[in-house]
PDB file of C-alpha atoms in Angstrom:
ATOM      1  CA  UNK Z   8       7.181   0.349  80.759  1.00 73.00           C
ATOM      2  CA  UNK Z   9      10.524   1.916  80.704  1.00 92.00           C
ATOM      3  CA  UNK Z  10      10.929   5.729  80.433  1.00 96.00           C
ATOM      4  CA  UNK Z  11      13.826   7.028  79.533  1.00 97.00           C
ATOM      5  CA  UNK Z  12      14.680  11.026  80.448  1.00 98.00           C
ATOM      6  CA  UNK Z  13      17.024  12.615  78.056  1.00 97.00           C
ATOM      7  CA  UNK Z  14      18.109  15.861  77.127  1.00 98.00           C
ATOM      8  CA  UNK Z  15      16.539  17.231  73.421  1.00 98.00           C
ATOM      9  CA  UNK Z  16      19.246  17.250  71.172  1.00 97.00           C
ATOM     10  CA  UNK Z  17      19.380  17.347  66.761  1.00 97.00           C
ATOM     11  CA  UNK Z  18      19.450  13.727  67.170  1.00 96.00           C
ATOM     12  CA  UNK Z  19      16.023  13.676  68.976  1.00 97.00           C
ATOM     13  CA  UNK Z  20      14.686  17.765  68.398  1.00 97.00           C
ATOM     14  CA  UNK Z  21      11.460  16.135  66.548  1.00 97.00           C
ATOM     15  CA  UNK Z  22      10.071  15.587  70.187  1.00 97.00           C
ATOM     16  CA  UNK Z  23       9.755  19.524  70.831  1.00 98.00           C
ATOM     17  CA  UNK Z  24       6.790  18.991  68.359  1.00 97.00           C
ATOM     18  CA  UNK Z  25       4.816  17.078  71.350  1.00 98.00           C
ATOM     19  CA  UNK Z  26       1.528  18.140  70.620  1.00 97.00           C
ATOM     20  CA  UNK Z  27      -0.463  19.644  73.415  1.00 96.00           C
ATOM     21  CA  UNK Z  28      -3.400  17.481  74.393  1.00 96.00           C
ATOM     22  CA  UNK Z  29      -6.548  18.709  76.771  1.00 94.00           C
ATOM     23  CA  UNK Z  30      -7.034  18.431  80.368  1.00 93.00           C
ATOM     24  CA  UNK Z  31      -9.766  18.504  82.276  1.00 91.00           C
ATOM     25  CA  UNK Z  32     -11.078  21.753  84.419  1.00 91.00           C
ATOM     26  CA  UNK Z  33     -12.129  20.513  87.559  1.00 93.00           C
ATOM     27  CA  UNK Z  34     -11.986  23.830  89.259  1.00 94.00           C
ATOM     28  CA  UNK Z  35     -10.107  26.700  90.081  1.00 95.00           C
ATOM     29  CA  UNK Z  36      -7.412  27.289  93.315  1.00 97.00           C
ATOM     30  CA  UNK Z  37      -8.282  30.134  94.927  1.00 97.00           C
ATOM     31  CA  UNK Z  38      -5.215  31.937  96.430  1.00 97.00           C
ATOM     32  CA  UNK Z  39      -5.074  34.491  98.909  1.00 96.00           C
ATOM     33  CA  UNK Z  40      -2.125  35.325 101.580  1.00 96.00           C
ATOM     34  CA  UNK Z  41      -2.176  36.739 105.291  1.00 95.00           C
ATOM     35  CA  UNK Z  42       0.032  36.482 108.097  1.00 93.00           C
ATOM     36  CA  UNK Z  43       2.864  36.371 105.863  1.00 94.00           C
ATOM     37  CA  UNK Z  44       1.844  33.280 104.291  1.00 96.00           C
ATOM     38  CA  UNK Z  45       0.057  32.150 101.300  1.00 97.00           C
ATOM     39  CA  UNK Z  46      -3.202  29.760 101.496  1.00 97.00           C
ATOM     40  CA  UNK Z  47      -5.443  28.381  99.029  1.00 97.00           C
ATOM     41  CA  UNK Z  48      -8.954  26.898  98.567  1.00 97.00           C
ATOM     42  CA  UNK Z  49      -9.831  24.519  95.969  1.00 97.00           C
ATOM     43  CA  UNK Z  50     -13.333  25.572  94.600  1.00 95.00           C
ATOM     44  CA  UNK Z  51     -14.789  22.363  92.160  1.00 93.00           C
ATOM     45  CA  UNK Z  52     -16.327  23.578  88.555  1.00 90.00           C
ATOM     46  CA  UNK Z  53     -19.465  23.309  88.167  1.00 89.00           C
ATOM     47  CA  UNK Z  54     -19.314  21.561  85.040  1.00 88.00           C
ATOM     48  CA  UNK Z  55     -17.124  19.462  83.821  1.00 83.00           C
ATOM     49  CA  UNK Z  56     -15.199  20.910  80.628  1.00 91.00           C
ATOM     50  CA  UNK Z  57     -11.082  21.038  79.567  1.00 92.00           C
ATOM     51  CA  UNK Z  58      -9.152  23.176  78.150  1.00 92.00           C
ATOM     52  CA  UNK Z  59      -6.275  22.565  75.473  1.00 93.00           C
ATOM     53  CA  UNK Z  60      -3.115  24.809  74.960  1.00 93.00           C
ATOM     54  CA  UNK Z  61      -2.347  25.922  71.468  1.00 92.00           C
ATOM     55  CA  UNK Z  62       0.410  23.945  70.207  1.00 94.00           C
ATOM     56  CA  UNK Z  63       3.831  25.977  70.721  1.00 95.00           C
ATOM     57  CA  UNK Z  64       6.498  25.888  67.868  1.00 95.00           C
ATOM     58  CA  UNK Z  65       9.806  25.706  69.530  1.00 97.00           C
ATOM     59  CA  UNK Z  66      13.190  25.371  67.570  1.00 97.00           C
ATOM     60  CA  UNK Z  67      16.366  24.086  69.246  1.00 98.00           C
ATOM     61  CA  UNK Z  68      18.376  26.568  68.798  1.00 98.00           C
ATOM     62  CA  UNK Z  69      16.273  29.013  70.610  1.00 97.00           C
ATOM     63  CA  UNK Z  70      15.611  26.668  72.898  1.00 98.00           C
ATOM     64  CA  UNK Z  71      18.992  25.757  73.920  1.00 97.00           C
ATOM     65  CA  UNK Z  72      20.073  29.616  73.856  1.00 97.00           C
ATOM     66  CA  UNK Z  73      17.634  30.291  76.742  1.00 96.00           C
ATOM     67  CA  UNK Z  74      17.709  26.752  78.421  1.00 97.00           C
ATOM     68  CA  UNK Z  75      17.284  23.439  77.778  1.00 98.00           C
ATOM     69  CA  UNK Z  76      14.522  20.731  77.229  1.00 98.00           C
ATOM     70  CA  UNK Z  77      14.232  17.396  78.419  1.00 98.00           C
ATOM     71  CA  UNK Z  78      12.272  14.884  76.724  1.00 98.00           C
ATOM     72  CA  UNK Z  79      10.767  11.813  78.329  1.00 98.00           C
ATOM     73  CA  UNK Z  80      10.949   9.032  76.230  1.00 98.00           C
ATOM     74  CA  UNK Z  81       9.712   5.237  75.333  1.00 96.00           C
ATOM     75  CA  UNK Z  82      11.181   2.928  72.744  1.00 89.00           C
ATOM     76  CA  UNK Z  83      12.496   6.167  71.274  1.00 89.00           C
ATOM     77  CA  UNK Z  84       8.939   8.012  71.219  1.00 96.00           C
ATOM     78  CA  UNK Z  85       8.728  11.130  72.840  1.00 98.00           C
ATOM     79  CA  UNK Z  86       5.724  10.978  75.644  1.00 98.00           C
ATOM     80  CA  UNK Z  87       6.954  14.145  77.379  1.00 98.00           C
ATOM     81  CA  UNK Z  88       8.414  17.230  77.086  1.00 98.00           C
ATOM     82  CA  UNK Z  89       9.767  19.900  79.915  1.00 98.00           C
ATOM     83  CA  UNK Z  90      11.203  23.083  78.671  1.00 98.00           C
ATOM     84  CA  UNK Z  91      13.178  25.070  80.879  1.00 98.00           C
ATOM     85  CA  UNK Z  92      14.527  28.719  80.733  1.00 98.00           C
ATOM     86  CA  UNK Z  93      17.700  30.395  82.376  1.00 96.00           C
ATOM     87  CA  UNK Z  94      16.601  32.948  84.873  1.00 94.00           C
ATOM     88  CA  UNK Z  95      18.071  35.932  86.658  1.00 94.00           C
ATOM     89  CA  UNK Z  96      16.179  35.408  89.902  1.00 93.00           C
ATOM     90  CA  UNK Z  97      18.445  32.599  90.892  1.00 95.00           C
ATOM     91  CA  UNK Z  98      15.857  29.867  89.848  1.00 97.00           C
ATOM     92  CA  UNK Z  99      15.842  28.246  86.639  1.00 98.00           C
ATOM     93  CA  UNK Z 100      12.068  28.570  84.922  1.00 98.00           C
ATOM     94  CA  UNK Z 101      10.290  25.776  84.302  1.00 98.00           C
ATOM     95  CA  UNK Z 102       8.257  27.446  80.841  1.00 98.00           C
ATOM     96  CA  UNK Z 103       6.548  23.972  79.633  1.00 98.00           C
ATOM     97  CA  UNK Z 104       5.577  20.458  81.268  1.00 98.00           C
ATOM     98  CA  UNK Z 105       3.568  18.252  79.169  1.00 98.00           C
ATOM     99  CA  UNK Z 106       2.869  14.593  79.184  1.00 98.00           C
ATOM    100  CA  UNK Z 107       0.750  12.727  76.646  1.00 97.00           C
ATOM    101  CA  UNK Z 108      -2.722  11.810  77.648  1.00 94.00           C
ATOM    102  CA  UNK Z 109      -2.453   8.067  77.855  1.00 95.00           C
ATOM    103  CA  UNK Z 110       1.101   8.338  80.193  1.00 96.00           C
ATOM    104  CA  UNK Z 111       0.109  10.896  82.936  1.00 96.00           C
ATOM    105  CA  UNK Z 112       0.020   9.799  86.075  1.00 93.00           C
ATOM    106  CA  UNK Z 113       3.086   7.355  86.098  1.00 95.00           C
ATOM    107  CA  UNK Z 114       5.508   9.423  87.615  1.00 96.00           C
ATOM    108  CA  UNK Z 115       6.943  10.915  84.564  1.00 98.00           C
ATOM    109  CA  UNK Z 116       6.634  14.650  85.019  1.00 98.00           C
ATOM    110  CA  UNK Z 117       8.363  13.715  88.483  1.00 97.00           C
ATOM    111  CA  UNK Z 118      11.335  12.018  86.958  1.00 98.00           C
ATOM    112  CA  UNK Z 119      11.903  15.076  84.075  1.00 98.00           C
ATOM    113  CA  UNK Z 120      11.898  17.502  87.274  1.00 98.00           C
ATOM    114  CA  UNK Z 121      14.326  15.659  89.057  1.00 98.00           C
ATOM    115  CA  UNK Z 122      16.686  15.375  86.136  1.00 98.00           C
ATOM    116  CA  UNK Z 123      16.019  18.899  85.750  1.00 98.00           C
ATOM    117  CA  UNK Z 124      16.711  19.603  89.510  1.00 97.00           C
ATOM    118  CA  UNK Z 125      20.307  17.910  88.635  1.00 97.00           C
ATOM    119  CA  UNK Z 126      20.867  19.994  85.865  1.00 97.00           C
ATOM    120  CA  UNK Z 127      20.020  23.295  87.650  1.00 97.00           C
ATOM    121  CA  UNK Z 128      22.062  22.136  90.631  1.00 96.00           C
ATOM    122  CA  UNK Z 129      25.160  22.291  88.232  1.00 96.00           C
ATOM    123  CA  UNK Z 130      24.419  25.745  87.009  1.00 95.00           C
ATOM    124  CA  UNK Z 131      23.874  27.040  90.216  1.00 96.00           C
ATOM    125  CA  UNK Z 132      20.497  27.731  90.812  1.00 97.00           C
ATOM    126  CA  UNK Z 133      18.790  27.527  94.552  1.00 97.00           C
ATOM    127  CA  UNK Z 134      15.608  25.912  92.615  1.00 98.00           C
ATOM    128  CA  UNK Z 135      13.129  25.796  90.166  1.00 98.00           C
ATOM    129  CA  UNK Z 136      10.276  27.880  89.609  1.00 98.00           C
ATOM    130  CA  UNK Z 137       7.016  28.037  87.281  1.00 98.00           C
ATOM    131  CA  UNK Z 138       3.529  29.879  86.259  1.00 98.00           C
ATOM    132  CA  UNK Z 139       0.010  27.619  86.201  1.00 97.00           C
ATOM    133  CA  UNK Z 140      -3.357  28.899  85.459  1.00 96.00           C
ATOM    134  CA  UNK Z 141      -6.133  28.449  88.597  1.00 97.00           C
ATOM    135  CA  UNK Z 142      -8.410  26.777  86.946  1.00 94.00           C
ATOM    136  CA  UNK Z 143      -5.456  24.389  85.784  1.00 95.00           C
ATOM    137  CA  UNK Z 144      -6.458  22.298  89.419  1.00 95.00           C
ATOM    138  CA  UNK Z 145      -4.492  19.404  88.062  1.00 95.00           C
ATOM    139  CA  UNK Z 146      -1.480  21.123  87.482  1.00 96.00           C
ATOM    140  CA  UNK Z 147      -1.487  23.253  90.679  1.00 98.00           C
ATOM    141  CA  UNK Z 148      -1.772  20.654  92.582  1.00 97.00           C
ATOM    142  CA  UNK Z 149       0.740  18.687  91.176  1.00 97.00           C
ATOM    143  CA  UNK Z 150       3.215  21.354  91.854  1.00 98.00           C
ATOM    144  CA  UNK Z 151       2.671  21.683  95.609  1.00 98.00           C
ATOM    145  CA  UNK Z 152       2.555  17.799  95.615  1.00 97.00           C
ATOM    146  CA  UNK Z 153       6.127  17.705  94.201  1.00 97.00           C
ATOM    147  CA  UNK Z 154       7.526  20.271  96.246  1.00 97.00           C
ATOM    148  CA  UNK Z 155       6.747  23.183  94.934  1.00 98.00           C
ATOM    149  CA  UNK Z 156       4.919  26.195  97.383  1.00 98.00           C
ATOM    150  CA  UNK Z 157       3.202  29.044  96.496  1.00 98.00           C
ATOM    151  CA  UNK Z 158       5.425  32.345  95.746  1.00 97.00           C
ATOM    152  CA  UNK Z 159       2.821  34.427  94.244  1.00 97.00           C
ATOM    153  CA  UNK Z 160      -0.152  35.303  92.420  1.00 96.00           C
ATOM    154  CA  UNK Z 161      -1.133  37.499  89.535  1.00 96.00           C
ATOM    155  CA  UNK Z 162      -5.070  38.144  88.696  1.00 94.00           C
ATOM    156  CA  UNK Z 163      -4.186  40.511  85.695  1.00 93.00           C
ATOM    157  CA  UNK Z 164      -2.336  38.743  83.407  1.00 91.00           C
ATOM    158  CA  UNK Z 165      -5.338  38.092  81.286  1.00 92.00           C
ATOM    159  CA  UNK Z 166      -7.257  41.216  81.702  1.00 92.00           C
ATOM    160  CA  UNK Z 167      -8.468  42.090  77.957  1.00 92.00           C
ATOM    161  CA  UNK Z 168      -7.391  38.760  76.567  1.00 90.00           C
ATOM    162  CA  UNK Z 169     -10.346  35.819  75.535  1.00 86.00           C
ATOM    163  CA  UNK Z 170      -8.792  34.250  78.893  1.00 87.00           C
ATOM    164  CA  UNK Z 171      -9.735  37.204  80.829  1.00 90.00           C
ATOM    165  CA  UNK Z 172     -11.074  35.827  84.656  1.00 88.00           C
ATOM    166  CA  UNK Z 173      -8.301  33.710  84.955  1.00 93.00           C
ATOM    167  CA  UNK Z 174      -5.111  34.172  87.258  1.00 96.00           C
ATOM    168  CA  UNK Z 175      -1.651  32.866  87.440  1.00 97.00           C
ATOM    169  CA  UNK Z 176      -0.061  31.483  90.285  1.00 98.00           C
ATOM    170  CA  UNK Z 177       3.713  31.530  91.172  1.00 98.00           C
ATOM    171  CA  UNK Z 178       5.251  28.050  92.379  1.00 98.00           C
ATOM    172  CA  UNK Z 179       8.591  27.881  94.016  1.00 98.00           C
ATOM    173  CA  UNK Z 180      10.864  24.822  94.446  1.00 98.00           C
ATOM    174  CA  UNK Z 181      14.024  25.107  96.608  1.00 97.00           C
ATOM    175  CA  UNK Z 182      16.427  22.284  96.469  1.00 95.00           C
TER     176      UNK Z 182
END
């Protein structure tokens, strides 16, 4: 299978419509930091359930006045997106990184980041940053698999909200 990474463009924009499809919650990373240095736990759920974003409705022009988007792409069909953000902190944001069900684990998340780390290299960032959930195990781990390390942690972002008990943590890519 050949997978093509391209930037999202009028010609292609329909692919900012990938739909966001569920993953499974097979636990939570548990962060915690001493000694100057972060350190997590993995902690397995106790049942097995997933979870399933509500579908974002980006538009180019917004996208492309904050960032960019890259689209990962077979025989023309979109079969991942990665939406990244300008930043002031010297790292370019990675907002969005979504891969369709029946492609994950083939690399392709890996290939948009590196064309992103290209891209960023240009406009001068130092690296690439991003936000996932703790009980998003797949996704956390991914990150520090890639390259990323932990950079920080927030347990109040969804204090109040019908997500309240979760936490975010901050991963950090230098290039």
């Amino acid at each position: 299978m050949m997978i093509e990474i391209k930037p999202i463009t009028q010609s292609n924009e329909q692919a900012l419509n990938l739909p966001n499809e569920p993953f499974p919650l097979l636990g939570r990373m548990q962060v915690s930091r001493s000694d100057d240095q972060w350190h997590y736990q993995i902690v397995a759920a106790r049942k097995n359930d997933q979870q399933t974003f509500p579908d974002e409705n980006y538009q180019l022009a917004e996208v492309n006045q904050n960032g960019f988007a890259l689209g990962a792409f077979t025989a023309d069909v979109c079969v991942g997106l990665a939406i990244f953000a300008d930043h002031w902190n010297q790292y370019l944001y990675l907002d969005d990184l979504k891969v369709k069900r029946s492609y994950r684990r083939q690399g392709i998340s890996r290939q948009m980041l590196q064309a992103a780390k290209n891209i960023a290299r240009t406009r001068g960032y130092r690296g690439i940053y991003t936000i996932g959930q703790d009980n998003n195990l797949n996704a956390c781990q991914f990150y520090l698999a890639t390259g990323f390390v932990i950079g920080g942690f927030n347990s109040r972002d969804y204090q109040g909200t019908s997500q309240e008990g979760k936490s975010d943590i901050y991963f950090y890519w230098d290039f």
